[in-house]
CSV table of C-alpha atoms and ligand atoms in Angstrom, one decimal:
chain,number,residue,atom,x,y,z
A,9,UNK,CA,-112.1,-4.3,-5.3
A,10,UNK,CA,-113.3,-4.2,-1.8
A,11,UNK,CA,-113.9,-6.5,1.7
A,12,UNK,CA,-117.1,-4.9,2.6
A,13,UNK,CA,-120.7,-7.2,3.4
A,14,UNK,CA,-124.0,-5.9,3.2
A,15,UNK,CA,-124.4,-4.0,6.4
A,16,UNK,CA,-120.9,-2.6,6.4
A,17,UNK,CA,-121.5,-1.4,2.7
A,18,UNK,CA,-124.4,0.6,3.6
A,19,UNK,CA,-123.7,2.0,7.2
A,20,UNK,CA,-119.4,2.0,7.0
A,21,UNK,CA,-119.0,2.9,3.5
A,22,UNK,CA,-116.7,-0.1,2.5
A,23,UNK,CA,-116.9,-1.3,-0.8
A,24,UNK,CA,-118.5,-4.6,-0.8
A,25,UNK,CA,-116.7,-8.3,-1.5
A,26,UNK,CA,-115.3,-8.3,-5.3
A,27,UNK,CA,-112.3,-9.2,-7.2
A,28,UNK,CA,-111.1,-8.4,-10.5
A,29,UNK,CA,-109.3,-10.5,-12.4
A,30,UNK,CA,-106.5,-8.8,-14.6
A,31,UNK,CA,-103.8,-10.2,-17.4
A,32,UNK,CA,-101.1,-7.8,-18.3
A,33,UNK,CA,-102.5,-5.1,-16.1
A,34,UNK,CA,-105.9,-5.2,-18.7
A,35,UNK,CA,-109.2,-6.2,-16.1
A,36,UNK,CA,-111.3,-8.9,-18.1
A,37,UNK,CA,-113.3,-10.5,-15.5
A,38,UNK,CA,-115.2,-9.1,-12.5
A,39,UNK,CA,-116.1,-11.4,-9.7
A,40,UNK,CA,-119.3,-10.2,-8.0
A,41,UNK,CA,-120.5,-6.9,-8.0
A,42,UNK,CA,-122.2,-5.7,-5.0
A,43,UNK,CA,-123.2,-2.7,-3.5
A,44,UNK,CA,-120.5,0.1,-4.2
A,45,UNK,CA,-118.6,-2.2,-6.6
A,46,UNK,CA,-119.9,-0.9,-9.7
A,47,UNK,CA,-118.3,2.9,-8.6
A,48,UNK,CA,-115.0,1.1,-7.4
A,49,UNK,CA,-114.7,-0.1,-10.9
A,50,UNK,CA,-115.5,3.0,-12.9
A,51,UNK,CA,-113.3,4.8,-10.8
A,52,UNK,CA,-110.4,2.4,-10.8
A,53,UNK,CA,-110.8,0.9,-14.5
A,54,UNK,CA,-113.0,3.2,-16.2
A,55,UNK,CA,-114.9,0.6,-17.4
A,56,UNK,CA,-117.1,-3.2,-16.8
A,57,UNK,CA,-115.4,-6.4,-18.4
A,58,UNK,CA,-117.7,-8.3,-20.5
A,59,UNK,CA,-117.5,-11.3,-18.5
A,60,UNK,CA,-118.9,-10.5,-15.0
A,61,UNK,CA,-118.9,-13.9,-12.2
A,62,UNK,CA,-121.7,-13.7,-9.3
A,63,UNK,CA,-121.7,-16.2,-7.1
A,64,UNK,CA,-124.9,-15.3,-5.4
A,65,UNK,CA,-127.6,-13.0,-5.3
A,66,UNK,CA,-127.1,-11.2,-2.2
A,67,UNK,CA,-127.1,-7.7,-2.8
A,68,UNK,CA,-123.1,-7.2,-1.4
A,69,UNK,CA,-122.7,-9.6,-4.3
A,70,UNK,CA,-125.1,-8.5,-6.9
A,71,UNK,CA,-126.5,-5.6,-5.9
A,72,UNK,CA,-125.0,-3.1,-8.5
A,73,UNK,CA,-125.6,-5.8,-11.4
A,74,UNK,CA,-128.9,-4.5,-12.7
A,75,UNK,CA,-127.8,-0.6,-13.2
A,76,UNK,CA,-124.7,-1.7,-14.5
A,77,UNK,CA,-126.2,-4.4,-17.2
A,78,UNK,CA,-128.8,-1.5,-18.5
A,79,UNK,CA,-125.9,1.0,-19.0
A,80,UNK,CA,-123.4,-0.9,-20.4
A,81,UNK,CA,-125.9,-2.6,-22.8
A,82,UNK,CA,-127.3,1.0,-23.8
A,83,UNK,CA,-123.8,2.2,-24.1
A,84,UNK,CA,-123.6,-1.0,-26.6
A,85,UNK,CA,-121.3,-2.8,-24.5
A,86,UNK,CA,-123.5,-6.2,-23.5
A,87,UNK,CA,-122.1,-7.8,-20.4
A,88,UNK,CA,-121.8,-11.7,-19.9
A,89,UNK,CA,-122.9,-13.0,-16.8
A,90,UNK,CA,-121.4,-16.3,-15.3
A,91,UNK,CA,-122.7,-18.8,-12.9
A,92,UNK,CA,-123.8,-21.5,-11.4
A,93,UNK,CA,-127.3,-22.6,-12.9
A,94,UNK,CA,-129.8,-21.7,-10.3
A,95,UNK,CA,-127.9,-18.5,-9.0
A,96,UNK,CA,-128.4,-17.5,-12.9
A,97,UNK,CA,-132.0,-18.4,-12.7
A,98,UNK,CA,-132.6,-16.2,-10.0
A,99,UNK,CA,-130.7,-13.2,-10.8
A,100,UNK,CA,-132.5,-13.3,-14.1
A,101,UNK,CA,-136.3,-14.2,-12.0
A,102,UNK,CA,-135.7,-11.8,-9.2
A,103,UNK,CA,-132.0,-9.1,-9.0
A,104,UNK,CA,-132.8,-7.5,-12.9
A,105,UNK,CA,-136.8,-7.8,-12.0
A,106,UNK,CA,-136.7,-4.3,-12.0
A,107,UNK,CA,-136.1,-3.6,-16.3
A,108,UNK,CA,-139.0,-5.9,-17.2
A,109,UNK,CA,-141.2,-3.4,-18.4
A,110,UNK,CA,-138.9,-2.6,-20.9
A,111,UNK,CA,-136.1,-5.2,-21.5
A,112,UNK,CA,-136.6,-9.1,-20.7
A,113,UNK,CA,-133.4,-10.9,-18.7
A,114,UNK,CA,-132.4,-12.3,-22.0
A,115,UNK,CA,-132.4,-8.6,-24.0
A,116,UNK,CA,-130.4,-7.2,-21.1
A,117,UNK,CA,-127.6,-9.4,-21.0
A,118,UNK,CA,-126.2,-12.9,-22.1
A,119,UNK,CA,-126.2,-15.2,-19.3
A,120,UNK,CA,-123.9,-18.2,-19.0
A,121,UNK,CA,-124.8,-21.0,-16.9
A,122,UNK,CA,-123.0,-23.9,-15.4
A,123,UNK,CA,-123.8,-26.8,-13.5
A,124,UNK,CA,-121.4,-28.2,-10.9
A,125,UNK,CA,-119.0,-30.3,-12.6
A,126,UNK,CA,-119.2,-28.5,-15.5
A,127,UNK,CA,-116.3,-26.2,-17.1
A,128,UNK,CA,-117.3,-22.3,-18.6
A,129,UNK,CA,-114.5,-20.9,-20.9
A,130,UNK,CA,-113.3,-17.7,-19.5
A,131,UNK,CA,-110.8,-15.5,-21.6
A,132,UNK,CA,-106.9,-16.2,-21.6
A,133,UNK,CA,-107.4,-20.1,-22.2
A,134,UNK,CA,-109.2,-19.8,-18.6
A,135,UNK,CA,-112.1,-22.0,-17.0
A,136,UNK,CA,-114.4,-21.9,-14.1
A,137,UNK,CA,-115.7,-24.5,-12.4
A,138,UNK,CA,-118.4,-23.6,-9.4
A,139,UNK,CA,-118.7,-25.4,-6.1
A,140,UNK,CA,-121.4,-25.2,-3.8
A,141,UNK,CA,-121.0,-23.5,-0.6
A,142,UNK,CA,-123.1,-23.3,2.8
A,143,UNK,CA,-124.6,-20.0,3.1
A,144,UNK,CA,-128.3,-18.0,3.8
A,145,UNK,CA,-128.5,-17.7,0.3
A,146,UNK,CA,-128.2,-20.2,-2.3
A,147,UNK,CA,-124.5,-19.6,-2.7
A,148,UNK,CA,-121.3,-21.4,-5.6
A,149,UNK,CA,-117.3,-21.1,-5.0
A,150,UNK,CA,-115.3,-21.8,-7.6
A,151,UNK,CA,-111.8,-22.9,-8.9
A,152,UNK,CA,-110.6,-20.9,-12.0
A,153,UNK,CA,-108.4,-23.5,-13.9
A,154,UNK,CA,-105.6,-22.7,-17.0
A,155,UNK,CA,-105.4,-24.7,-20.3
A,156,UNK,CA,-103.6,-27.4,-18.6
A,157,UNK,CA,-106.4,-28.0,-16.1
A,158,UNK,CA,-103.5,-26.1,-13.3
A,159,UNK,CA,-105.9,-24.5,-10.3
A,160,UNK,CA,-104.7,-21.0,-10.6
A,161,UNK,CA,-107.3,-19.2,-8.4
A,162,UNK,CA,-110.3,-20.2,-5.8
A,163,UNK,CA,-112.8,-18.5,-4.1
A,164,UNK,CA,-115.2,-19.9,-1.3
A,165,UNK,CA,-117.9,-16.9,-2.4
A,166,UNK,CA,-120.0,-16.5,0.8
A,167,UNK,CA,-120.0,-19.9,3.1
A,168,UNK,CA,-119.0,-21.1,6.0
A,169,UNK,CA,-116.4,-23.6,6.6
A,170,UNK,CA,-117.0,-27.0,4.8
A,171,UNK,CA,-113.8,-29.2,4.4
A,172,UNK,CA,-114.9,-30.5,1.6
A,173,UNK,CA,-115.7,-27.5,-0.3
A,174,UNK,CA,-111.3,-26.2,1.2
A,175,UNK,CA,-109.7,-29.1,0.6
A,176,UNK,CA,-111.0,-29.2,-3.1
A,177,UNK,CA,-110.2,-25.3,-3.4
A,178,UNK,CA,-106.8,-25.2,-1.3
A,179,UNK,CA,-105.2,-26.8,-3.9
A,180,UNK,CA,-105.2,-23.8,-6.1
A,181,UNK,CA,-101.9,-21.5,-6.3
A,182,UNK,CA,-104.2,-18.5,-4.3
A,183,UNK,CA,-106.8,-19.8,-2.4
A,184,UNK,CA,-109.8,-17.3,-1.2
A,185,UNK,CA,-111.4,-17.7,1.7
A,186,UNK,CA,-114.1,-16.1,3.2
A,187,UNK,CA,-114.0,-15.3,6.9
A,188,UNK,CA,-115.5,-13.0,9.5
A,189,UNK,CA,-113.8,-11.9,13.3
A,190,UNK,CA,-116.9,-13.6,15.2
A,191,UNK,CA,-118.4,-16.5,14.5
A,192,UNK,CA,-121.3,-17.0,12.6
A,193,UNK,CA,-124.0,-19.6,11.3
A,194,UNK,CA,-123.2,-18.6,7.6
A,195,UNK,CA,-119.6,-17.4,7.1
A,196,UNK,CA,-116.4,-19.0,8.7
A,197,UNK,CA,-114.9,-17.4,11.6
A,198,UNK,CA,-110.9,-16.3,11.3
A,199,UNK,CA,-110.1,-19.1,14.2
A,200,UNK,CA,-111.5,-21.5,12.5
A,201,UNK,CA,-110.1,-21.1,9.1
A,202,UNK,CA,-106.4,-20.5,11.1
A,203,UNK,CA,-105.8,-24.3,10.4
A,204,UNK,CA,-106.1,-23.1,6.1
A,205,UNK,CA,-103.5,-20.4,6.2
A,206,UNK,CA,-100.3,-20.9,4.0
A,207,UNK,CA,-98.8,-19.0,1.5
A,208,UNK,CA,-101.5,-18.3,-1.2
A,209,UNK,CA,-104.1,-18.1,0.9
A,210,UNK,CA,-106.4,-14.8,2.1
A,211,UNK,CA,-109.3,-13.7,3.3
A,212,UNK,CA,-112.0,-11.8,1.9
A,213,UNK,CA,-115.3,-10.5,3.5
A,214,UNK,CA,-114.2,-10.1,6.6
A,215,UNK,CA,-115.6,-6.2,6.4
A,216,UNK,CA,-112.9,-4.6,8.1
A,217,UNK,CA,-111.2,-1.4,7.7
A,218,UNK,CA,-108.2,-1.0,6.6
A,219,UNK,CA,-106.8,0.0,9.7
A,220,UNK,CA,-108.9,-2.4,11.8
A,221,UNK,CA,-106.6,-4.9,9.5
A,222,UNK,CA,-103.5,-3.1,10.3
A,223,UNK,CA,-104.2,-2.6,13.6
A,224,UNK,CA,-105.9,-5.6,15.5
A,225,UNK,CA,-105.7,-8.1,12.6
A,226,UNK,CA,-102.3,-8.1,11.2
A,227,UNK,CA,-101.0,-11.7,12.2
A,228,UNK,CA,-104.0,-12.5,9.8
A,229,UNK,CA,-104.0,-12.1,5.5
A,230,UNK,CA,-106.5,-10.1,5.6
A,231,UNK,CA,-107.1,-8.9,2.3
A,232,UNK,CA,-107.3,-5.0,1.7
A,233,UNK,CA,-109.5,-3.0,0.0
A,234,UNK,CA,-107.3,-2.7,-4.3
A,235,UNK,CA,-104.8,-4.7,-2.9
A,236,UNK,CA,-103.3,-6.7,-6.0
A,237,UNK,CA,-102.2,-10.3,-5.7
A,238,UNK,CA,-99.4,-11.2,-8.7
A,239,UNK,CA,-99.5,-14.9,-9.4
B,12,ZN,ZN1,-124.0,-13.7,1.1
């Protein structure tokens, strides 16, 4: 949905770091939805999945969560929100803080929680299994697997480069990464990662415009912001 981080959200206008997961063209899982996502998704879908991924409670990647869980539950649509265990705790302790005059985390929404090592059931015969990852903020990748445990899909969420944490997730059939043009104590830098790139691979929350991409970046996969990736 977009590439953006938290400054570039606010001050650039990007839409901040967010997939959507589709099968036959129908969107049934959102993965993190940070500033600006929530209007990306309206305006490209018309409406939320039920099952809404957040790997961390940053507000590019959760920032939009607690307007969108009071609307969509008044509208009688209750979301389902899917992570790892103590991201969960404190998106339900701190990000929906603001409702708890009137609604409690548990009225608002149901909340899945996983440990790592532990499979969630997503739709489609899918699962998710969350890795951590080394960021500011307490922060879970993941590998989204199909019925016959195949690693379709990965995602590092926000982290910096951990070999561990890529060689478990480069074995997925689209691996992605995230990556930033200058180097940094909490995200990977795009030289770094060069050693990761093969086919299948991208980068996401790099918060670049597209034609920064086009322009300086193009010997990179940069991901762009709607771009869709058949697989
Ligand atoms: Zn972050």
């Amino acid at each position: 949905m977009g590439t953006g981080a938290g400054a570039s959200s606010i001050y650039d206008g990007l839409v901040s770091s967010s997939l959507m997961l589709l099968a036959d063209h129908q969107p049934f899982c959102l993965v993190d939805l940070g500033l600006g996502v929530g209007r990306e998704v309206v305006k490209t879908f018309g409406e939320f999945p039920r099952d809404i991924i957040i790997t961390h409670n940053h507000s590019d990647h959760a920032g939009d969560l607690p307007v969108v869980l009071r609307v969509e539950l008044a509208k009688g649509h209750r979301c389902n929100v899917i992570g790892q265990t103590q991201v969960i705790e404190r998106l339900k302790t701190h990000r929906v803080a603001e409702h708890f005059e009137q609604l409690s985390a548990e009225e608002l929404a149901d909340w899945q929680a996983a440990e790592c090592g532990e499979l969630t059931a997503l739709q489609h015969g899918l699962s998710i299994e969350f890795y951590p990852g080394v960021h500011s903020e307490l922060s879970y990748g993941f590998v989204i697997r199909d019925h016959n445990h195949h690693p379709r899909l990965s995602y590092t969420a926000d982290s910096r480069l951990e070999d561990a944490l890529y060689e478990t997730l480069a074995k997925a059939d689209v691996f992605i990464l995230d990556a930033r043009s200058k180097p940094n104590a909490w995200h990977a830098a795009f030289d770094e990662v060069k050693p990761w790139l093969k086919k299948g691979v991208y980068i996401l929350g790099h918060g670049l415009s597209s034609q920064q991409i086009d322009h300086a970046f193009e010997e990179l996969p940069l991901l762009k912001p709607q771009q869709r990736i058949a697989f």
